[in-house]
Amino acid sequence: MPRYRLTIEYAGTRYSGWQIQKNARTIQGEIDAAVRSVTSRRDFELYGSGRTDAGVHAAMQVVHFDTDAVRSERSWVLGANSNLPETVSALWAQAVPASFHARYSARARSYRYFILNRSTRAALARHNVCWIKESLDHERMQMAAQALLGEHDFTSFRAAECQS
């Protein structure tokens, strides 16, 4: 059965994170429903390159799914987008080998955190920044951030059943 990779972006402000939850709106739920509507199938699984928490945004996140539905790569994108809310968008699709896995084939992940340090709150970027109105000690922050550089083992921060 052919496998497809779909690259997505989303504004996660109104979502309860990536992973499907019983009584919550999630990004995976939105993408899953949109792709199902294009495939006209009920029996497939959507795999993401990672999970995000509630309110988190993503750019260039990769998902994959297997289907025997025949569509062009352009049709996957247009079909998915026609069934997605305005806060979630499919950017491009690509047929990939069966050995490809959105999570395990990922070569890199990066995370950005934005601090808006001024006396007034943000209007335009209110969902994309952390607003701190108090003065920050940039030199101390830079010094402390040095401890985060490099490779680290965060095993002790994972849940016991985590598979990463």
PDB file of C-alpha atoms in Angstrom:
ATOM      1  CA  MET A   1       0.000   0.000   0.000  1.00  0.00           C
ATOM      2  CA  PRO A   2       1.496   3.403  -0.910  1.00  0.00           C
ATOM      3  CA  ARG A   3       2.731   5.698   1.849  1.00  0.00           C
ATOM      4  CA  TYR A   4       2.433   9.474   1.755  1.00  0.00           C
ATOM      5  CA  ARG A   5       4.201  12.175   3.677  1.00  0.00           C
ATOM      6  CA  LEU A   6       2.283  15.370   4.356  1.00  0.00           C
ATOM      7  CA  THR A   7       3.970  18.498   5.659  1.00  0.00           C
ATOM      8  CA  ILE A   8       1.736  20.694   7.787  1.00  0.00           C
ATOM      9  CA  GLU A   9       1.686  23.863   9.829  1.00  0.00           C
ATOM     10  CA  TYR A  10      -0.738  25.003  12.475  1.00  0.00           C
ATOM     11  CA  ALA A  11      -1.612  27.615  15.041  1.00  0.00           C
ATOM     12  CA  GLY A  12      -2.302  25.502  18.096  1.00  0.00           C
ATOM     13  CA  THR A  13      -3.896  28.168  20.275  1.00  0.00           C
ATOM     14  CA  ARG A  14      -7.370  26.592  20.275  1.00  0.00           C
ATOM     15  CA  TYR A  15      -6.249  22.958  20.369  1.00  0.00           C
ATOM     16  CA  SER A  16      -5.477  20.507  23.160  1.00  0.00           C
ATOM     17  CA  GLY A  17      -2.185  19.506  21.570  1.00  0.00           C
ATOM     18  CA  TRP A  18      -1.314  17.052  18.810  1.00  0.00           C
ATOM     19  CA  GLN A  19      -2.569  13.654  19.951  1.00  0.00           C
ATOM     20  CA  ILE A  20      -6.201  12.618  19.551  1.00  0.00           C
ATOM     21  CA  GLN A  21      -8.111  12.840  22.820  1.00  0.00           C
ATOM     22  CA  LYS A  22     -11.604  11.622  23.568  1.00  0.00           C
ATOM     23  CA  ASN A  23     -13.297  14.926  24.410  1.00  0.00           C
ATOM     24  CA  ALA A  24     -10.940  17.551  23.036  1.00  0.00           C
ATOM     25  CA  ARG A  25     -10.122  19.195  19.724  1.00  0.00           C
ATOM     26  CA  THR A  26      -6.622  18.207  18.564  1.00  0.00           C
ATOM     27  CA  ILE A  27      -4.395  18.760  15.567  1.00  0.00           C
ATOM     28  CA  GLN A  28      -4.140  15.029  14.836  1.00  0.00           C
ATOM     29  CA  GLY A  29      -7.932  14.826  14.930  1.00  0.00           C
ATOM     30  CA  GLU A  30      -8.270  17.641  12.381  1.00  0.00           C
ATOM     31  CA  ILE A  31      -5.639  16.208  10.009  1.00  0.00           C
ATOM     32  CA  ASP A  32      -7.021  12.687  10.381  1.00  0.00           C
ATOM     33  CA  ALA A  33     -10.567  13.810   9.496  1.00  0.00           C
ATOM     34  CA  ALA A  34      -9.341  15.862   6.529  1.00  0.00           C
ATOM     35  CA  VAL A  35      -7.253  13.030   5.054  1.00  0.00           C
ATOM     36  CA  ARG A  36     -10.069  10.516   5.642  1.00  0.00           C
ATOM     37  CA  SER A  37     -12.401  12.721   3.631  1.00  0.00           C
ATOM     38  CA  VAL A  38      -9.944  12.623   0.714  1.00  0.00           C
ATOM     39  CA  THR A  39      -9.386   8.853   0.944  1.00  0.00           C
ATOM     40  CA  SER A  40     -13.017   7.936   1.602  1.00  0.00           C
ATOM     41  CA  ARG A  41     -11.619   5.285   3.951  1.00  0.00           C
ATOM     42  CA  ARG A  42     -12.097   4.688   7.621  1.00  0.00           C
ATOM     43  CA  ASP A  43      -9.235   2.292   8.328  1.00  0.00           C
ATOM     44  CA  PHE A  44      -5.902   4.062   8.322  1.00  0.00           C
ATOM     45  CA  GLU A  45      -3.584   5.583  10.877  1.00  0.00           C
ATOM     46  CA  LEU A  46      -1.930   8.978  10.789  1.00  0.00           C
ATOM     47  CA  TYR A  47       1.564   9.185  12.289  1.00  0.00           C
ATOM     48  CA  GLY A  48       3.171  12.458  13.328  1.00  0.00           C
ATOM     49  CA  SER A  49       6.827  13.353  13.660  1.00  0.00           C
ATOM     50  CA  GLY A  50       6.195  14.437  17.226  1.00  0.00           C
ATOM     51  CA  ARG A  51       3.549  15.590  19.635  1.00  0.00           C
ATOM     52  CA  THR A  52       2.928  19.124  20.759  1.00  0.00           C
ATOM     53  CA  ASP A  53       1.262  20.361  23.905  1.00  0.00           C
ATOM     54  CA  ALA A  54      -1.886  22.440  24.092  1.00  0.00           C
ATOM     55  CA  GLY A  55      -1.513  25.867  22.535  1.00  0.00           C
ATOM     56  CA  VAL A  56       1.724  25.068  20.708  1.00  0.00           C
ATOM     57  CA  HIS A  57       2.179  26.079  17.064  1.00  0.00           C
ATOM     58  CA  ALA A  58       4.159  24.153  14.454  1.00  0.00           C
ATOM     59  CA  ALA A  59       5.813  24.918  11.150  1.00  0.00           C
ATOM     60  CA  MET A  60       6.955  22.182   8.767  1.00  0.00           C
ATOM     61  CA  GLN A  61       5.712  19.269  10.878  1.00  0.00           C
ATOM     62  CA  VAL A  62       5.645  15.965   9.015  1.00  0.00           C
ATOM     63  CA  VAL A  63       2.962  13.275   9.165  1.00  0.00           C
ATOM     64  CA  HIS A  64       2.570  10.073   7.179  1.00  0.00           C
ATOM     65  CA  PHE A  65      -0.198   7.647   6.305  1.00  0.00           C
ATOM     66  CA  ASP A  66      -0.714   4.571   4.148  1.00  0.00           C
ATOM     67  CA  THR A  67      -3.605   4.347   1.724  1.00  0.00           C
ATOM     68  CA  ASP A  68      -4.576   2.630  -1.473  1.00  0.00           C
ATOM     69  CA  ALA A  69      -6.498   5.746  -2.562  1.00  0.00           C
ATOM     70  CA  VAL A  70      -4.961   7.069  -5.771  1.00  0.00           C
ATOM     71  CA  ARG A  71      -4.437  10.845  -5.735  1.00  0.00           C
ATOM     72  CA  SER A  72      -1.801  13.177  -7.109  1.00  0.00           C
ATOM     73  CA  GLU A  73       0.426  14.909  -4.571  1.00  0.00           C
ATOM     74  CA  ARG A  74      -1.319  18.190  -5.423  1.00  0.00           C
ATOM     75  CA  SER A  75      -4.721  16.569  -4.841  1.00  0.00           C
ATOM     76  CA  TRP A  76      -3.679  15.400  -1.363  1.00  0.00           C
ATOM     77  CA  VAL A  77      -2.781  18.980  -0.418  1.00  0.00           C
ATOM     78  CA  LEU A  78      -5.850  20.598  -1.989  1.00  0.00           C
ATOM     79  CA  GLY A  79      -8.189  17.924  -0.648  1.00  0.00           C
ATOM     80  CA  ALA A  80      -6.811  18.080   2.866  1.00  0.00           C
ATOM     81  CA  ASN A  81      -6.873  21.884   2.930  1.00  0.00           C
ATOM     82  CA  SER A  82     -10.452  22.026   1.727  1.00  0.00           C
ATOM     83  CA  ASN A  83     -11.390  20.026   4.838  1.00  0.00           C
ATOM     84  CA  LEU A  84      -9.108  21.706   7.379  1.00  0.00           C
ATOM     85  CA  PRO A  85      -9.908  24.707   9.570  1.00  0.00           C
ATOM     86  CA  GLU A  86      -8.081  27.960   8.797  1.00  0.00           C
ATOM     87  CA  THR A  87      -5.674  27.317  11.683  1.00  0.00           C
ATOM     88  CA  VAL A  88      -4.259  24.140  10.118  1.00  0.00           C
ATOM     89  CA  SER A  89      -2.738  23.867   6.648  1.00  0.00           C
ATOM     90  CA  ALA A  90      -1.208  21.123   4.518  1.00  0.00           C
ATOM     91  CA  LEU A  91       1.808  22.591   2.700  1.00  0.00           C
ATOM     92  CA  TRP A  92       2.864  19.737   0.439  1.00  0.00           C
ATOM     93  CA  ALA A  93       2.548  15.991  -0.023  1.00  0.00           C
ATOM     94  CA  GLN A  94       4.980  13.411  -1.325  1.00  0.00           C
ATOM     95  CA  ALA A  95       4.907   9.688  -2.002  1.00  0.00           C
ATOM     96  CA  VAL A  96       7.573   8.041   0.169  1.00  0.00           C
ATOM     97  CA  PRO A  97       9.000   4.523   0.532  1.00  0.00           C
ATOM     98  CA  ALA A  98       7.326   2.142   2.990  1.00  0.00           C
ATOM     99  CA  SER A  99      10.428   2.413   5.200  1.00  0.00           C
ATOM    100  CA  PHE A 100       9.748   6.118   5.844  1.00  0.00           C
ATOM    101  CA  HIS A 101       8.302   6.960   9.253  1.00  0.00           C
ATOM    102  CA  ALA A 102       7.401  10.540  10.199  1.00  0.00           C
ATOM    103  CA  ARG A 103       8.799  10.172  13.705  1.00  0.00           C
ATOM    104  CA  TYR A 104      11.743   7.830  13.277  1.00  0.00           C
ATOM    105  CA  SER A 105      12.972   9.202   9.949  1.00  0.00           C
ATOM    106  CA  ALA A 106      13.140  12.786  11.254  1.00  0.00           C
ATOM    107  CA  ARG A 107      16.626  14.228  10.919  1.00  0.00           C
ATOM    108  CA  ALA A 108      16.124  17.222  13.185  1.00  0.00           C
ATOM    109  CA  ARG A 109      13.666  19.059  15.344  1.00  0.00           C
ATOM    110  CA  SER A 110      13.924  22.611  16.505  1.00  0.00           C
ATOM    111  CA  TYR A 111      11.968  24.641  18.985  1.00  0.00           C
ATOM    112  CA  ARG A 112      11.669  28.414  19.271  1.00  0.00           C
ATOM    113  CA  TYR A 113      10.439  30.360  22.231  1.00  0.00           C
ATOM    114  CA  PHE A 114       9.761  34.078  21.912  1.00  0.00           C
ATOM    115  CA  ILE A 115       9.779  36.511  24.817  1.00  0.00           C
ATOM    116  CA  LEU A 116       8.302  39.951  24.284  1.00  0.00           C
ATOM    117  CA  ASN A 117       9.992  42.162  26.865  1.00  0.00           C
ATOM    118  CA  ARG A 118       8.224  45.514  26.985  1.00  0.00           C
ATOM    119  CA  SER A 119       5.811  47.339  29.237  1.00  0.00           C
ATOM    120  CA  THR A 120       2.767  46.848  27.012  1.00  0.00           C
ATOM    121  CA  ARG A 121       1.121  43.590  25.989  1.00  0.00           C
ATOM    122  CA  ALA A 122       1.155  42.354  22.404  1.00  0.00           C
ATOM    123  CA  ALA A 123      -1.881  42.625  20.188  1.00  0.00           C
ATOM    124  CA  LEU A 124      -0.666  41.155  16.908  1.00  0.00           C
ATOM    125  CA  ALA A 125       1.660  38.496  18.313  1.00  0.00           C
ATOM    126  CA  ARG A 126      -0.316  37.691  21.475  1.00  0.00           C
ATOM    127  CA  HIS A 127      -0.569  33.977  20.626  1.00  0.00           C
ATOM    128  CA  ASN A 128       3.077  33.681  19.568  1.00  0.00           C
ATOM    129  CA  VAL A 129       5.047  35.228  22.408  1.00  0.00           C
ATOM    130  CA  CYS A 130       5.475  35.093  26.141  1.00  0.00           C
ATOM    131  CA  TRP A 131       5.002  38.638  27.431  1.00  0.00           C
ATOM    132  CA  ILE A 132       7.254  39.722  30.284  1.00  0.00           C
ATOM    133  CA  LYS A 133       6.837  43.357  31.270  1.00  0.00           C
ATOM    134  CA  GLU A 134       9.491  43.360  33.997  1.00  0.00           C
ATOM    135  CA  SER A 135      13.094  44.095  33.116  1.00  0.00           C
ATOM    136  CA  LEU A 136      15.167  41.025  32.199  1.00  0.00           C
ATOM    137  CA  ASP A 137      18.844  40.501  32.985  1.00  0.00           C
ATOM    138  CA  HIS A 138      20.033  39.494  29.511  1.00  0.00           C
ATOM    139  CA  GLU A 139      23.611  38.747  30.629  1.00  0.00           C
ATOM    140  CA  ARG A 140      22.477  36.302  33.322  1.00  0.00           C
ATOM    141  CA  MET A 141      20.012  34.695  30.910  1.00  0.00           C
ATOM    142  CA  GLN A 142      22.754  34.237  28.304  1.00  0.00           C
ATOM    143  CA  MET A 143      25.051  32.702  30.907  1.00  0.00           C
ATOM    144  CA  ALA A 144      22.339  30.305  32.128  1.00  0.00           C
ATOM    145  CA  ALA A 145      21.419  29.314  28.556  1.00  0.00           C
ATOM    146  CA  GLN A 146      24.934  27.967  27.982  1.00  0.00           C
ATOM    147  CA  ALA A 147      23.995  24.927  30.066  1.00  0.00           C
ATOM    148  CA  LEU A 148      21.402  23.998  27.421  1.00  0.00           C
ATOM    149  CA  LEU A 149      23.850  23.832  24.510  1.00  0.00           C
ATOM    150  CA  GLY A 150      25.029  20.438  23.276  1.00  0.00           C
ATOM    151  CA  GLU A 151      23.586  16.946  23.607  1.00  0.00           C
ATOM    152  CA  HIS A 152      21.887  15.941  26.842  1.00  0.00           C
ATOM    153  CA  ASP A 153      20.113  12.901  28.257  1.00  0.00           C
ATOM    154  CA  PHE A 154      16.619  13.891  29.375  1.00  0.00           C
ATOM    155  CA  THR A 155      15.534  10.315  30.125  1.00  0.00           C
ATOM    156  CA  SER A 156      14.597  11.172  33.713  1.00  0.00           C
ATOM    157  CA  PHE A 157      12.043  13.708  32.447  1.00  0.00           C
ATOM    158  CA  ARG A 158      10.087  11.138  30.419  1.00  0.00           C
ATOM    159  CA  ALA A 159       7.092   9.117  31.506  1.00  0.00           C
ATOM    160  CA  ALA A 160       7.892   5.463  32.240  1.00  0.00           C
ATOM    161  CA  GLU A 161       5.887   4.265  29.206  1.00  0.00           C
ATOM    162  CA  CYS A 162       7.485   6.776  26.782  1.00  0.00           C
ATOM    163  CA  GLN A 163       8.884   5.088  23.668  1.00  0.00           C
ATOM    164  CA  SER A 164      11.386   7.750  22.608  1.00  0.00           C
TER     165      SER A 164
END
